[in-house]
Coordinates of C-alpha atoms in Angstrom, one line a residue:
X1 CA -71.6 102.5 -41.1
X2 CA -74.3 104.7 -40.2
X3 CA -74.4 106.0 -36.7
X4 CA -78.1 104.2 -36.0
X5 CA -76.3 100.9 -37.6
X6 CA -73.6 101.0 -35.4
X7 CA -75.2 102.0 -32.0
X8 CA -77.5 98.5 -33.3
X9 CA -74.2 96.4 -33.8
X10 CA -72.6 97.3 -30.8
X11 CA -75.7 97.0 -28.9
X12 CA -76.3 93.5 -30.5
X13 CA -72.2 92.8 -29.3
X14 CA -72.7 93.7 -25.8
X15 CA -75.6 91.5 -25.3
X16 CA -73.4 88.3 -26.7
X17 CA -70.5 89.1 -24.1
X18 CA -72.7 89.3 -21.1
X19 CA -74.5 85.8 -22.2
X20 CA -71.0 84.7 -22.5
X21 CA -70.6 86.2 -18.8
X22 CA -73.4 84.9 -17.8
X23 CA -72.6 81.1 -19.1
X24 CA -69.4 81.4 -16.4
X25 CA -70.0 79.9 -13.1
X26 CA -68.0 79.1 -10.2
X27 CA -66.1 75.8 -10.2
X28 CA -68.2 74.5 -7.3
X29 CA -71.3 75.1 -9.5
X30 CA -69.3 73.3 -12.8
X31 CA -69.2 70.5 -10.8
X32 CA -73.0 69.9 -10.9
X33 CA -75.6 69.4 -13.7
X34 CA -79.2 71.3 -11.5
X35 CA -82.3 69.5 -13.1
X36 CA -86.0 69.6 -11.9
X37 CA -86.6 65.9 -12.0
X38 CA -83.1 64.0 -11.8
X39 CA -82.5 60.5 -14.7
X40 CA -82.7 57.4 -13.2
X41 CA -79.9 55.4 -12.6
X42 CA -79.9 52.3 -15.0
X43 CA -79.4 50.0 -11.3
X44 CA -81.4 52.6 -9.2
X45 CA -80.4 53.5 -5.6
X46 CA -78.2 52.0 -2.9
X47 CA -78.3 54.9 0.1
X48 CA -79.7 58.0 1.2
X49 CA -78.7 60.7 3.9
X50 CA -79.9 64.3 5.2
X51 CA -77.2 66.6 6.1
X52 CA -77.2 69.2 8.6
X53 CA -79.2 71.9 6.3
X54 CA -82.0 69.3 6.0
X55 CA -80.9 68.6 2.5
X56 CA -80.9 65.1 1.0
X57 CA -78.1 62.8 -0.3
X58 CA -78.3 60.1 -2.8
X59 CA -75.9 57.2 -3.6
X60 CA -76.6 54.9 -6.7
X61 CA -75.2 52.1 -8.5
X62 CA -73.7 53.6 -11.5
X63 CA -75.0 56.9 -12.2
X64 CA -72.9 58.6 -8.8
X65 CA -74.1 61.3 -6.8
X66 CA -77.8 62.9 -6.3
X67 CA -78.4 66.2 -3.9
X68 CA -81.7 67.7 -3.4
X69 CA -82.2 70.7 -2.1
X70 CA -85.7 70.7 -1.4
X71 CA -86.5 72.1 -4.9
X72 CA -83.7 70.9 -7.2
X73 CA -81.6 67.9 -8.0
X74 CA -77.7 68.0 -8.9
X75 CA -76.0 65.3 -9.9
X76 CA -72.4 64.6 -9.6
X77 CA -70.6 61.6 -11.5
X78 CA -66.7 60.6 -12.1
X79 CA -67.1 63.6 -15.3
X80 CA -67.4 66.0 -11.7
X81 CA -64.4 64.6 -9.2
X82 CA -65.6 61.6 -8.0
X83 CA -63.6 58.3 -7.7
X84 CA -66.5 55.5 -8.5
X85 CA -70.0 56.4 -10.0
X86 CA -71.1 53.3 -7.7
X87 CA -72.1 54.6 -4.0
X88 CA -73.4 52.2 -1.0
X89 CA -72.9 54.4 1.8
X90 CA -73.0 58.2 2.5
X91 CA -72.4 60.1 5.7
X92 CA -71.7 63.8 7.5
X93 CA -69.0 64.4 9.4
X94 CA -68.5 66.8 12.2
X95 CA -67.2 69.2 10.5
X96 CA -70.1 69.0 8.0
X97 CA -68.0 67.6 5.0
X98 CA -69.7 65.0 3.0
X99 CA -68.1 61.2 3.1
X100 CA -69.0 58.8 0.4
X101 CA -68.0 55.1 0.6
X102 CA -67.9 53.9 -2.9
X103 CA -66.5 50.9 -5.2
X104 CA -62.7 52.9 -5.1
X105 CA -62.6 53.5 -1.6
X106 CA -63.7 56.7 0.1
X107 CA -64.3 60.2 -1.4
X108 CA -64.4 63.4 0.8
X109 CA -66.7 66.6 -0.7
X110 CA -66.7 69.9 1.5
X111 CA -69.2 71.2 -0.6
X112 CA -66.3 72.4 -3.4
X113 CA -63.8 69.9 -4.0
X114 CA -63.3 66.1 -4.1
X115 CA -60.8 64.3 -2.1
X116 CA -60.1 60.6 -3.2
X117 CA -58.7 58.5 -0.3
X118 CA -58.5 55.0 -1.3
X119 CA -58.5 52.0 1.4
X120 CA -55.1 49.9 2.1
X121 CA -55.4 48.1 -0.9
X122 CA -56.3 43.8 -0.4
X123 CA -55.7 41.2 -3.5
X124 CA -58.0 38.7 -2.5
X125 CA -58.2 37.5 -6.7
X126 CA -59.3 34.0 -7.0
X127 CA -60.8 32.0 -9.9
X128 CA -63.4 31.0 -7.2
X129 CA -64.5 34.4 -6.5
X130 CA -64.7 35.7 -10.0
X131 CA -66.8 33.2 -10.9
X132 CA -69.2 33.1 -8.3
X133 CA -69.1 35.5 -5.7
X134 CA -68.1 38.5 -8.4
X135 CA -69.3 41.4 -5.6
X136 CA -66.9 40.8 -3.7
X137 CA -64.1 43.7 -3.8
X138 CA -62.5 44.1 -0.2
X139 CA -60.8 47.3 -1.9
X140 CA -64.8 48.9 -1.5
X141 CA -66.4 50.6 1.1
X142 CA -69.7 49.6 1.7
X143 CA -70.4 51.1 5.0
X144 CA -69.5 54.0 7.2
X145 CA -69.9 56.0 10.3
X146 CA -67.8 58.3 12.5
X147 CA -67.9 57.7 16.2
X148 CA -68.1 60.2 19.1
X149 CA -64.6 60.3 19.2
X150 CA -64.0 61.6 15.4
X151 CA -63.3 58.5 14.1
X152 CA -64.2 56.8 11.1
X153 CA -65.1 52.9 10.9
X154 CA -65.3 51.7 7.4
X155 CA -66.9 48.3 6.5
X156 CA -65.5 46.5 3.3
X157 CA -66.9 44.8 0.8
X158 CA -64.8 41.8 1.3
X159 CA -62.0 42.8 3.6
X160 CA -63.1 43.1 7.0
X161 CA -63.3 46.8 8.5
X162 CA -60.8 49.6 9.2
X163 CA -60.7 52.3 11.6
X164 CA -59.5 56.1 10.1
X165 CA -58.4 58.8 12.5
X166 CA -57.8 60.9 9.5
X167 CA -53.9 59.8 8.9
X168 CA -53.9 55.9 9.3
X169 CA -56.2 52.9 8.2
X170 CA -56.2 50.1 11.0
X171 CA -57.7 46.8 9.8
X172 CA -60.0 44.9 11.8
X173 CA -62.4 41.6 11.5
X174 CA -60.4 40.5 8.6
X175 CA -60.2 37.0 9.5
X176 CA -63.8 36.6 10.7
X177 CA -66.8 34.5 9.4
X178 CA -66.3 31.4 7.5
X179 CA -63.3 30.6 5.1
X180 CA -65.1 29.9 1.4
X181 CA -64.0 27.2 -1.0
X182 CA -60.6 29.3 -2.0
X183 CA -59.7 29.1 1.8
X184 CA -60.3 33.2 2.4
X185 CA -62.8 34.8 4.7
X186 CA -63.9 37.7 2.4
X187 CA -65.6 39.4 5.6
X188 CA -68.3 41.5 4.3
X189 CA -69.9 44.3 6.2
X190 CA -73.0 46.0 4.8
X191 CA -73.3 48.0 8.2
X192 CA -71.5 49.6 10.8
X193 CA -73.7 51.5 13.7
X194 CA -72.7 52.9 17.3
X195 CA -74.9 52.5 19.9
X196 CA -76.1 54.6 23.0
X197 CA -73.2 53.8 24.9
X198 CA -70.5 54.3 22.3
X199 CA -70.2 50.8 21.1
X200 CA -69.4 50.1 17.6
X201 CA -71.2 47.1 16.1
X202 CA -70.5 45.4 13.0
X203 CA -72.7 43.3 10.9
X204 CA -71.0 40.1 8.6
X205 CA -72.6 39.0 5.5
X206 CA -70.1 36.5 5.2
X207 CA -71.8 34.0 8.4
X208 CA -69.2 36.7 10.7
X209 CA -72.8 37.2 12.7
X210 CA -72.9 40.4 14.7
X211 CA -69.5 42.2 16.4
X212 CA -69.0 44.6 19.2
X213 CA -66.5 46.8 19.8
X214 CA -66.7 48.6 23.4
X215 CA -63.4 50.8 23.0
X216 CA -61.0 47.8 24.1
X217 CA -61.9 44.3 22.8
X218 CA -64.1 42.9 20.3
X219 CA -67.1 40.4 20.8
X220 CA -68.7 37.9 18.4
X221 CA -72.0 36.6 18.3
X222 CA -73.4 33.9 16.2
X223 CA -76.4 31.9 16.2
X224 CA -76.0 29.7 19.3
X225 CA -75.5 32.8 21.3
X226 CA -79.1 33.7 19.9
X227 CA -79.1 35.2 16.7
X228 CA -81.5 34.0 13.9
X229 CA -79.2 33.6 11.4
X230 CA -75.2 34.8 11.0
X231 CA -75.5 36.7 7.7
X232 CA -76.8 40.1 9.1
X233 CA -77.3 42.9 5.9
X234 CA -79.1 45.7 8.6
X235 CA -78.3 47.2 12.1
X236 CA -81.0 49.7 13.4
X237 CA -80.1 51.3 17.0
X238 CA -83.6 52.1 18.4
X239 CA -84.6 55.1 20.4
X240 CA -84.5 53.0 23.6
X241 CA -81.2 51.6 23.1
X242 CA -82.2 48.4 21.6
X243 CA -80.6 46.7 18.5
X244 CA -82.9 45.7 15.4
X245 CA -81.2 43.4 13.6
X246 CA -82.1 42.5 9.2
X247 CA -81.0 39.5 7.6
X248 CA -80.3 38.1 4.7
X249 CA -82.8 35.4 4.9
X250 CA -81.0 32.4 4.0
X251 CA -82.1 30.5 6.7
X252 CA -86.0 31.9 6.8
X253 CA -84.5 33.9 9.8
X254 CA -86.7 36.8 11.0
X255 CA -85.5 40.2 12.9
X256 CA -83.7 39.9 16.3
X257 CA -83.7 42.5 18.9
X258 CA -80.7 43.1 21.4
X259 CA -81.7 44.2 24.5
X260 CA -77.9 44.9 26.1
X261 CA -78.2 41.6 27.7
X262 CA -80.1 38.8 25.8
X263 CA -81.2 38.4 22.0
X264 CA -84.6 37.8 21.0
X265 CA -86.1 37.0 17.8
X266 CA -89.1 38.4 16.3
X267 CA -91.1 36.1 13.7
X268 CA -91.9 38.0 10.8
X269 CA -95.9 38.2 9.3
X270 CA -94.5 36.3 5.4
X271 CA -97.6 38.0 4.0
X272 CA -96.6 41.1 4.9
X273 CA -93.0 41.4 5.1
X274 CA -90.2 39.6 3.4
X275 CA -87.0 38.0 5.2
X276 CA -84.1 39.2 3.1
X277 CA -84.2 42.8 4.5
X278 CA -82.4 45.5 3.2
X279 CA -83.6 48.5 5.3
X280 CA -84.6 49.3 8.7
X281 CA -85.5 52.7 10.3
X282 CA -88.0 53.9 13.3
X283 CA -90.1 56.7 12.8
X284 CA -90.9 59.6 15.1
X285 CA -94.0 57.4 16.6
X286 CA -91.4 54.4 17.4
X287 CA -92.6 52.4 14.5
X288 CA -90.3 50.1 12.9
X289 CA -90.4 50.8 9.5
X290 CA -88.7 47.1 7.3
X291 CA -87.4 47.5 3.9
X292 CA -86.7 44.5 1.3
X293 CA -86.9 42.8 -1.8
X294 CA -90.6 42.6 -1.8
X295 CA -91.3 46.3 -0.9
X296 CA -92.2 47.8 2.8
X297 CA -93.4 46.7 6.5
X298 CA -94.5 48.4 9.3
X299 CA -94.4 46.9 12.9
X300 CA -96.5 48.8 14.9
X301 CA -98.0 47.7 18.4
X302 CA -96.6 44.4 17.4
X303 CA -98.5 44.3 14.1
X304 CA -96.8 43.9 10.4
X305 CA -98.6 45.8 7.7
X306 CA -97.4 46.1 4.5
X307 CA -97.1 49.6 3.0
X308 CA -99.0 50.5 -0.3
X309 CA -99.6 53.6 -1.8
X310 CA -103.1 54.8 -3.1
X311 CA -103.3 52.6 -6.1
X312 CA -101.9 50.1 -4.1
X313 CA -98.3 49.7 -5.6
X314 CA -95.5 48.1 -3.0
X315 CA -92.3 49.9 -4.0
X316 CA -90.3 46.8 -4.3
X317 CA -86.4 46.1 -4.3
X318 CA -85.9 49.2 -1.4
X319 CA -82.4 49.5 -0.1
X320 CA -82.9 52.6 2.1
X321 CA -85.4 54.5 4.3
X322 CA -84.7 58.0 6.1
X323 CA -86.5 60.0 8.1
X324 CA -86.5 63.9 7.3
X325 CA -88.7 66.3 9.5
X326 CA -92.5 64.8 9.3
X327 CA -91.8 62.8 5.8
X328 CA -90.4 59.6 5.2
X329 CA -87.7 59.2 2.3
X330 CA -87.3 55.9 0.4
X331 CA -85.9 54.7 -2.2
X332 CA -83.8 51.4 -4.3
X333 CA -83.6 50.0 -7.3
X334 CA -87.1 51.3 -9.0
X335 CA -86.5 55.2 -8.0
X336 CA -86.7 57.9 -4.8
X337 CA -89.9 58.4 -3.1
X338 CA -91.4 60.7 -0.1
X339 CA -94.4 60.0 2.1
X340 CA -96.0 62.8 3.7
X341 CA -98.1 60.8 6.4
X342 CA -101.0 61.0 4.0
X343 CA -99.9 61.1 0.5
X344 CA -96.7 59.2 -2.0
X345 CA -94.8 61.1 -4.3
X346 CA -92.4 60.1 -6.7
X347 CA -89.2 62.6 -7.3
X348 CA -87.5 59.9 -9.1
X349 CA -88.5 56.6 -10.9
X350 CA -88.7 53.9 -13.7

């Protein structure tokens, strides 16, 4: 070969190996597929989350894990680590590690690896259930928090709660609500939050109304102790202490507000706001923003307004809403959306 030919070949080599180099990445970047605008999910969004670096979190039902990084998405499903592509409930711990609470239990990210840590498993099998109450899976973690002490407090799907100090699950609340027609509680509960003063409260979607825990004992109220109904999906702890409670709407119940001593209940504007509530969050100005079936509320100054964008569209079936910096983030089963103050956009939708 000619010495022009071969200085050609060799250069043409050398360009292949470091495009082969360059294909390499570390394993924490293998476990994520980066896109500019991330697929939807066929069953949309369950949860969202900003971590400590102002990035946001995603959880769907059935297509896993979404991060965006204020420019990019990534997207991690059961392909990259994790235990269940089906997410209700995403937190940060205090040592910045990401906690998902999925169909399988809980998963652990810190930021390279996934850790699978399954809850004490429950059999609560029954042709009953199967056949019509088929969401039920007490082996599922639908909520999840970590108190001031460094605890977790897991709600099930089915099976009560537990609290993890790392080491050892203790169950909790398993026996409460109503016993259903195979003769089990199936304690459901969609939402754990602590309060203020270190309380834990627990809501039941399985007529186990609303549960404290102040560090010794646990308290139960139901509806003759004030609440509007006992199937409670939401738990929002206000900026002045106060407890905004979301139902399920069985019983046309409307929001109930916890004041440390007394319940009160707070009629809901039907033309503006639906009972079965799925998300609740206060904005920067104190507004209570209400999330549901039939899109978004506002209460402000004691007025309901429903939220529309531009072309007045209502964003319905929302299961979350999260405030990061000045925007508002939202999103459920029709996509992921941001509002500015002033403008919608959509990152993600049908």
């Amino acid at each position: 070969m000619k010495p022009r030919l071969l200085n050609i070949a060799l250069l043409i080599s050398m360009l292949i190996l470091f495009a082969c180099f360059g294909q390499m990445k570390k394993p924490e970047q293998q476990n994520a597929r980066k896109m500019i605008s991330a697929p939807m999910p066929e069953n949309g969004f369950s949860t969202g989350m900003v971590d400590h670096q102002g990035h946001l979190w995603f959880g769907s039902q059935g297509g896993g894990l979404f991060h965006f990084n204020g420019k990019t998405f990534s997207q991690f499903t059961e392909q990259n680590g994790l235990n269940s592509n089906h997410i209700f409930s995403i937190i940060e711990d205090k040592d910045q590690n990401i906690w998902l609470g999925t169909q399988q239990g809980l998963t652990k990210y810190d930021s390279e690896h996934f850790e699978h840590i399954p809850l004490p498993f429950q059999d609560t099998t029954s042709v009953w259930l199967d056949q019509v109450y088929p969401i039920i899976n007490p082996n599922a973690a639908h909520s999840i928090i970590q108190d001031n002490q460094g605890d977790f407090w897991i709600g099930t799907g089915g099976g009560g709660a537990f609290r993890y100090d790392g080491k050892t699950f203790t169950s909790f609340l398993k026996d409460d609500g109503m016993k259903y027609e195979d003769s089990l509680h199936h304690n459901w509960i969609p939402d754990i939050k602590e309060d203020l003063d270190g309380n834990i409260w627990f809501a039941s979607m399985s007529y186990g109304g609303l549960t404290r825990y102040d560090g010794n004992s646990f308290q139960t109220f139901l509806r003759q102790d004030g609440l509007s109904d006992d199937m409670i999906r939401q738990i929002l702890v206000a900026k002045t202490g106060k407890l905004w409670l979301g139902f399920n709407g069985n019983r046309k119940s409307a929001l109930t507000i916890y004041d440390g001593e007394a319940f009160s209940i707070f009629p809901l504007n039907d033309n503006n706001c639906h009972r079965n509530i799925r998300a609740l969050y206060e904005d920067t100005k104190g507004n209570i923003w209400i999330g549901g079936i039939n899109g978004i509320c506002i209460l402000s100054d004691n007025n309901f307004n429903k939220f529309l964008d531009a072309n007045g569209y209502a964003f319905s079936d929302i299961t979350f809403i999260i405030g990061h910096q000045k925007d508002i983030w939202f999103g459920g089963k029709n996509g992921i959306w941001k509002f500015d103050g002033q403008e919608v956009t959509s990152l993600i939708a049908n």
